[in-house]
XYZ file of C-alpha atoms in Angstrom:
387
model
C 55.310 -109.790 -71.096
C 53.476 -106.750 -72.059
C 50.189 -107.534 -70.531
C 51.864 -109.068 -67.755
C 53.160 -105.426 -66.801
C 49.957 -104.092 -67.663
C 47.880 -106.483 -65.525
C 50.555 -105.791 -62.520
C 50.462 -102.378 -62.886
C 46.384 -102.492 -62.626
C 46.615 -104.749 -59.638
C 48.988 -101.865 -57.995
C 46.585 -99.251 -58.837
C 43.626 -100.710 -56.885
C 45.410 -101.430 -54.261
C 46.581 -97.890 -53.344
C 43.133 -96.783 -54.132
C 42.177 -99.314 -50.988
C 45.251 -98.295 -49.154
C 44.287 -94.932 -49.050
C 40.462 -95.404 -48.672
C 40.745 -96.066 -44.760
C 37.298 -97.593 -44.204
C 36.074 -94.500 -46.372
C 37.117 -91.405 -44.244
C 38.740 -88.658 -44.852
C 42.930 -89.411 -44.241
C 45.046 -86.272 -44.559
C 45.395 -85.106 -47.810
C 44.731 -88.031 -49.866
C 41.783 -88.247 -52.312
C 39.434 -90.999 -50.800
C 37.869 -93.747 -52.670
C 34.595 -94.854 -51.333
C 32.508 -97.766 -52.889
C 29.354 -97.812 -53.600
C 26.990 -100.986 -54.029
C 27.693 -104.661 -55.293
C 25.526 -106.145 -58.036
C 26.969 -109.675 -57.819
C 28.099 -109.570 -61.632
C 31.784 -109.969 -62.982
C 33.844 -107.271 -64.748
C 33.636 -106.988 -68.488
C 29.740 -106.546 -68.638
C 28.465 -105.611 -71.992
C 25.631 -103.027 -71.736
C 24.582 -101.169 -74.979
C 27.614 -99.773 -77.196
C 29.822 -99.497 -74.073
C 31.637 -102.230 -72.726
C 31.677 -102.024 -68.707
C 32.676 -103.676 -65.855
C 33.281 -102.687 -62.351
C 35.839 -99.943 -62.651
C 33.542 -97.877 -65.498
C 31.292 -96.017 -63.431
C 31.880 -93.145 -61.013
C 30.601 -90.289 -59.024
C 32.685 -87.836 -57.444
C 30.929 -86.592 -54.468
C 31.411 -81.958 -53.635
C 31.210 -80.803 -50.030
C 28.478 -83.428 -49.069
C 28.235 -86.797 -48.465
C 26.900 -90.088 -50.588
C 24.349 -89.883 -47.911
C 23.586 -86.331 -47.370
C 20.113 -86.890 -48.600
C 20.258 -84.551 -50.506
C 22.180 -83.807 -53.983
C 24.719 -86.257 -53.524
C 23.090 -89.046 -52.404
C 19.790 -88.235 -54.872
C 22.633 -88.039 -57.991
C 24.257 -91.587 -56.792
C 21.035 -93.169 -56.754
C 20.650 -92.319 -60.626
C 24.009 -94.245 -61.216
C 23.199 -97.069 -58.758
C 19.982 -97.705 -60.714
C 21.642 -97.702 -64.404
C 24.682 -99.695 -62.767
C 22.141 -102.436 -61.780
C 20.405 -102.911 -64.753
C 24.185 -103.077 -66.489
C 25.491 -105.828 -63.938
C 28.325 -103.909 -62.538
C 29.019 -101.558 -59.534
C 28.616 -98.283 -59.119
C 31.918 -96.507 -57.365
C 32.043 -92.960 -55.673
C 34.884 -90.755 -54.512
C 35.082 -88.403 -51.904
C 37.484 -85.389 -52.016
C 39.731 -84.982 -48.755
C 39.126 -80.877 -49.222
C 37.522 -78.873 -51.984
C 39.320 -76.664 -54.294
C 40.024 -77.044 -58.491
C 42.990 -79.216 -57.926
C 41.744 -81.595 -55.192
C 38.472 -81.814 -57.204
C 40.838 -82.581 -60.312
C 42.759 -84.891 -58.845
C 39.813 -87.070 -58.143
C 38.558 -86.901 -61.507
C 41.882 -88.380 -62.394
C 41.925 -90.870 -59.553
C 38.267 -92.171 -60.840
C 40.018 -92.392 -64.311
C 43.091 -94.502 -63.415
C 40.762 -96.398 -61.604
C 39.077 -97.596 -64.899
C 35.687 -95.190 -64.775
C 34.411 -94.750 -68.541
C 31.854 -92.328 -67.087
C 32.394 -89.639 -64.641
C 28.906 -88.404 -62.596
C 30.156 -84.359 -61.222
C 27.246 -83.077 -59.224
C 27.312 -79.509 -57.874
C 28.953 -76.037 -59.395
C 32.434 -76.725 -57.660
C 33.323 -78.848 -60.184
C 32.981 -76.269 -62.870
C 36.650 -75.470 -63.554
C 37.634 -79.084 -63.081
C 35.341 -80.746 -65.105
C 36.145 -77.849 -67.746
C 39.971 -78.629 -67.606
C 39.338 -82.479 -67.202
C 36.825 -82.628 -70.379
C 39.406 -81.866 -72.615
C 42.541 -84.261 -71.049
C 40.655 -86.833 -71.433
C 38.543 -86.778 -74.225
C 37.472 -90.989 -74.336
C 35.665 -90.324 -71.104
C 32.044 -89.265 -71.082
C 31.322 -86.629 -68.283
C 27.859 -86.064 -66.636
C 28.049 -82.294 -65.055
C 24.862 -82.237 -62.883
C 23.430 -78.681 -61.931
C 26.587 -77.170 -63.646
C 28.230 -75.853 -67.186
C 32.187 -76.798 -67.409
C 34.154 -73.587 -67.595
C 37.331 -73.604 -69.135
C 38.504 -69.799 -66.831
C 36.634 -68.078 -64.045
C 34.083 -66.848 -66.746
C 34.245 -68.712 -69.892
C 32.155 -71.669 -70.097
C 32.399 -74.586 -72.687
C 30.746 -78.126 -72.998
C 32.763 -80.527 -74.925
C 31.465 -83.124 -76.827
C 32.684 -85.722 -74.396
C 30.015 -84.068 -71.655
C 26.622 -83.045 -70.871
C 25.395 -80.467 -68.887
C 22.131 -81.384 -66.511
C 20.206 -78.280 -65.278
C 17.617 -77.913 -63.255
C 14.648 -74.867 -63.336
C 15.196 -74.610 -59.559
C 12.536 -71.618 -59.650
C 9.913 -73.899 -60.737
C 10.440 -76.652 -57.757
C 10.627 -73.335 -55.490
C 7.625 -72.118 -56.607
C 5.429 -75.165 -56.391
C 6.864 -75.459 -52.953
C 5.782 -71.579 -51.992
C 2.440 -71.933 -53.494
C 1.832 -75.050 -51.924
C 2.831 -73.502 -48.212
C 0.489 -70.894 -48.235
C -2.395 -72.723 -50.043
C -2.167 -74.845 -46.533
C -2.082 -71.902 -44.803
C 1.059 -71.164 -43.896
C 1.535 -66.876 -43.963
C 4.408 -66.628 -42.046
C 7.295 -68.562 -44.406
C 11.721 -68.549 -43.864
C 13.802 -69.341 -46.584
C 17.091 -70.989 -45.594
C 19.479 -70.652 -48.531
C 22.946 -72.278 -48.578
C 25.842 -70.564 -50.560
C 24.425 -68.023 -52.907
C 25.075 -69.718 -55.423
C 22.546 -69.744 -58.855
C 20.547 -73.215 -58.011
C 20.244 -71.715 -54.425
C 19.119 -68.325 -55.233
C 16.268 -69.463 -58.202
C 15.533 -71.814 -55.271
C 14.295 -68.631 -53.534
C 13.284 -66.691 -56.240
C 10.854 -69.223 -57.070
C 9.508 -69.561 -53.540
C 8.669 -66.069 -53.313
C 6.779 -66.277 -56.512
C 4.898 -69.428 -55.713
C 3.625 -68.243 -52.117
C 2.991 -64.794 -53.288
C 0.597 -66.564 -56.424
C -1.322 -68.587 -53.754
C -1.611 -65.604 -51.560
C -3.252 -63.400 -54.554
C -5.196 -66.312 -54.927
C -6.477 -66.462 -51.957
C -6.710 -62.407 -51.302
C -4.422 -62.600 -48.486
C -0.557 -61.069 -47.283
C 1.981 -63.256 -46.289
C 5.737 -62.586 -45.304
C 9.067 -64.148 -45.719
C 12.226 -64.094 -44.196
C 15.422 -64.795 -46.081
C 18.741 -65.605 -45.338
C 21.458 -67.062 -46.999
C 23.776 -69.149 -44.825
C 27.257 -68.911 -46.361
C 27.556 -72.649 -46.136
C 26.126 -76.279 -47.068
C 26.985 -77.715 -43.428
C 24.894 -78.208 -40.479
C 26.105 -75.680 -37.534
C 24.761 -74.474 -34.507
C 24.267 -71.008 -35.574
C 22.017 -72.330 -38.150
C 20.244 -74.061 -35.972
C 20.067 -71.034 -33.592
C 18.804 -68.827 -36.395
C 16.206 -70.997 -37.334
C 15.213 -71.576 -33.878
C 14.668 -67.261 -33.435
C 12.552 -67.325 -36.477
C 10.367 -70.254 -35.360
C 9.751 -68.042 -31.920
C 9.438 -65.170 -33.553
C 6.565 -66.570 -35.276
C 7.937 -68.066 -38.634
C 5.840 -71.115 -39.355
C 7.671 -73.101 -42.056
C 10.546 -72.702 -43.363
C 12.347 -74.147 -46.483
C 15.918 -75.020 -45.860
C 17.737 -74.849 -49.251
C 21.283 -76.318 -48.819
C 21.957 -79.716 -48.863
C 23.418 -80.526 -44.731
C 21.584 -77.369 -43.127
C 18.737 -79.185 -43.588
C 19.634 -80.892 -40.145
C 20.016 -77.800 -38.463
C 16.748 -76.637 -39.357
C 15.080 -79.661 -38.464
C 16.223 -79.960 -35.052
C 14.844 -76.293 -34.624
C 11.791 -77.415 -35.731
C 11.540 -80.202 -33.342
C 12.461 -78.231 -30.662
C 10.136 -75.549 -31.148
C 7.177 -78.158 -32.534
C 7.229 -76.646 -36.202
C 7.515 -77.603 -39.941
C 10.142 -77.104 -42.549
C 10.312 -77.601 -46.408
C 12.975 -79.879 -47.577
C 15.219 -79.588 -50.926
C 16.426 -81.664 -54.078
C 15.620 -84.611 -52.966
C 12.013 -86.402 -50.789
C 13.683 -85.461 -47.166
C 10.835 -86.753 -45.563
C 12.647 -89.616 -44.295
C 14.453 -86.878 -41.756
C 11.199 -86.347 -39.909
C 7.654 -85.552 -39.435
C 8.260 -82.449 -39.838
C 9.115 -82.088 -43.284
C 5.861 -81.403 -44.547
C 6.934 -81.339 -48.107
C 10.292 -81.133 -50.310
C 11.216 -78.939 -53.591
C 12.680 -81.719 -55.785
C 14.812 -81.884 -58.681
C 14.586 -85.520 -60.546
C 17.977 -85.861 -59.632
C 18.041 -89.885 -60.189
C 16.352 -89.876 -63.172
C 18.432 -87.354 -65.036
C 21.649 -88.962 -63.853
C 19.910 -92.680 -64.948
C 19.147 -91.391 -68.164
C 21.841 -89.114 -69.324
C 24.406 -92.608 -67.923
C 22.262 -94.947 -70.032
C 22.554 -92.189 -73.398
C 26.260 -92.392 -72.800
C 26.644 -96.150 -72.586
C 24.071 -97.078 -75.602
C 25.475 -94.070 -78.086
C 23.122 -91.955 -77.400
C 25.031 -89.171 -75.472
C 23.870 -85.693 -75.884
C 27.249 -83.800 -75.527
C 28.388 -80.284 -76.246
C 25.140 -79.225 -75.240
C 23.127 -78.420 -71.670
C 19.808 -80.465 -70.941
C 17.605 -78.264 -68.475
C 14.772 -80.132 -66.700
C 11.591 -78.235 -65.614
C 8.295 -79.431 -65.514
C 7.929 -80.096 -69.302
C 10.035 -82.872 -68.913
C 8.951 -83.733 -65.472
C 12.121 -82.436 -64.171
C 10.960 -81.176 -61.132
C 8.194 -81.324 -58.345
C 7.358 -81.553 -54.557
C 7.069 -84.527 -52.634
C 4.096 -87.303 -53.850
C 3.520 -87.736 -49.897
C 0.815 -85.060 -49.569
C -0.443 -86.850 -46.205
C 1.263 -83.900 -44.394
C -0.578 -80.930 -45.342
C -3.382 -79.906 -43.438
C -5.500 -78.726 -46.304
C -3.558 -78.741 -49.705
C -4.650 -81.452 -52.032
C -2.961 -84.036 -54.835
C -5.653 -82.068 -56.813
C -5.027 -78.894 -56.266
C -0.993 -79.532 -56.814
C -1.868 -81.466 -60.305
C -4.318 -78.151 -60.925
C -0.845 -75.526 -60.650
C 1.496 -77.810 -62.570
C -0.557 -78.057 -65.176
C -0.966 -74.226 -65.371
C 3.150 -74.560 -65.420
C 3.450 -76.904 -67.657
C 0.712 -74.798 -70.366
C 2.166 -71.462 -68.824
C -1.811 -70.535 -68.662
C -1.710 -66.718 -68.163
C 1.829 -66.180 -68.329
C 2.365 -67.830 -64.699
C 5.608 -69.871 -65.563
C 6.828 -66.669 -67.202
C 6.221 -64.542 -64.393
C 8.566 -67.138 -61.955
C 11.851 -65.016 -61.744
C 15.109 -67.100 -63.191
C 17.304 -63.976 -63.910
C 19.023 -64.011 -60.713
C 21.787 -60.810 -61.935
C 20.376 -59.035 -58.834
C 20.525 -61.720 -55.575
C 18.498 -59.846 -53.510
C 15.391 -61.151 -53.197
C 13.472 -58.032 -52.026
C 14.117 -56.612 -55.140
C 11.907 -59.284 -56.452
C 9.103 -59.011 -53.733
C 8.356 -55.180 -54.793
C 7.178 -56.607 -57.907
C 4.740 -58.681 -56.269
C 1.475 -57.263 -54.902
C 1.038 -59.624 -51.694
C 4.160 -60.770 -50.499
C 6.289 -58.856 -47.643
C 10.203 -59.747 -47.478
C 12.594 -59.344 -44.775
C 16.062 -60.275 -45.770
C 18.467 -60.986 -43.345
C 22.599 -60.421 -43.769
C 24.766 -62.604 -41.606
């Protein structure tokens, strides 16, 4: 009679979850399940030391979509992959607002759906993941870009989750150097919220254009802005259009759905822009290049640790280029001039930090404005703009 009543109450939890899902949009207050792909297996997979099935996986998506192609969408794609391999699905959920509890009620809604493993990319989650970590202990969380915090300041990692960072600076700074060895001298930066993956973002693309310019014995100039949101809107698009006439050649958009704001600029004003996280190429020609952060493969491997007893919790993992954590696009076919050689030629120099050049890219980011930065550096002019 027992398992009766469980198995009824199970069957009335997924369907409220489809209930409320509404096709996958966003229906008044409600938490929203969305779904991602079917393998074609049944439930009660075996993979590893952890028993799955299709209810043990799940991503909970922050202010973007699952196909923002961007952080989202690159940090799904991780998940998809290991849920493959494992013969079961991987789910995603997408909260109707933002805010600690909405993001915590989600978390809860994955777990009384059955999810064993809980994939929480972006620094929103912070608080929530911190408070979740510790109500539910069994479950293994995967906090990408972010350490849990258990108050506004005090962050802690349990041993039921792992912290994936990025070195954001690094990816920035292969992206700057590659710019202006193509001979770009006129660069924007685009930056999202302020937050600390956006602003080593910039950091790093300062540094990177400003090494290639010493390089080559020659000035170049950035303008800087930070956009106060993650959203496509037309006063994005309207500021990135005014820097592209006033003779801005490139810029890199750093924020996850401005991307498309910039890019239509750039279309309409026949210029290129720099994409972020993940390879935007895909949005158009003219994304000549993208600062990447191996967003699937950290999320594949830290979900396969976790289901073969391997999981590295209590503790962050940063990714930089020693681990091959981070890069630019492998599509070099539109640069004008920069090479697959010459790109190999400054990673390795990262990688070996040959004459101090990794240690020069700026990560403390206790001061966010970036021209504080540029007056440490010989050949670079900034001009950052407030909103």
């Amino acid at each position: 009679m027992k398992r009766v009543l469980s198995l009824l109450l199970a069957l009335v939890l997924v369907l409220s979850l489809v209930a409320c899902s509404n096709g996958g949009k966003e229906t008044g207050k409600e938490t929203v399940k969305e779904t991602g792909t079917e393998t074609g297996k049944e439930t009660g997979v075996e993979a590893g030391k952890m028993e799955l099935d299709d209810n043990s996986l799940y991503l909970i998506t922050d202010l973007g979509t699952i196909d923002d192609k961007s952080f989202n969408q690159g940090s799904f794609e991780g998940l998809e992959q290991f849920a493959k391999e494992a013969g079961v699905k991987a789910n995603y959920l997408r909260p109707a607002g933002e805010g600690k509890q909405i993001y915590k009620q989600a978390i809860d809604q994955a777990i009384a759906a059955g999810a064993k493993i809980v994939v929480t990319p972006g620094y929103l989650f912070e608080e929530a993941v911190g408070q979740a970590q510790s109500e539910h202990p069994e479950i293994k969380f995967i906090a990408v870009d972010f350490e849990p915090k258990i108050s506004k300041t005090e962050v802690k990692i349990a041993e039921n989750t792992t912290a994936v960072l990025y070195k954001e600076e690094q990816s920035g700074f292969l992206a700057g150097y590659a710019a202006v060895k193509d001979g770009y001298t006129k660069l924007g930066f685009m930056g999202g919220v302020a937050v600390p993956a956006v602003i080593k973002f910039g950091f790093g693309f300062i540094a990177g254009a400003n090494h290639a310019a010493e390089e080559l014995g020659i000035k170049v100039e950035v303008k800087y802005n930070y956009t106060g949101s993650f959203e496509a809107k037309p006063e994005i698009q309207t500021m990135a259009s005014s820097w592209f006439q006033e003779g801005t050649e490139v810029i890199f958009s750093c924020g996850g759905g401005i991307g498309s704001s910039v890019l239509k600029a750039a279309q309409d004003n026949k210029a290129v822009m720099i994409g972020v996280d993940v390879d935007q190429k895909d949005m158009g020609q003219e994304v000549i290049t993208s600062a990447m952060k191996n967003l699937q493969g950290s999320v594949y491997l830290a979900t396969k640790e976790a289901v073969e007893g391997q999981f590295k919790g209590g503790q962050a993992q940063v990714h930089g280029v020693e681990t091959e954590g981070v890069q630019i696009s492998e599509d070099f076919s539109r640069f004008k001039t920069f090479t697959k050689e010459q790109y190999d030629e400054i990673y390795k120099k990262l990688v070996d930090n040959v004459d101090g050049v990794t240690d020069n890219i700026p990560n403390d980011i206790s001061n966010a404005n970036p021209e504080s930065f540029a007056d440490k550096m010989g050949a670079t002019t900034i001009k950052y703009i407030e909103n």
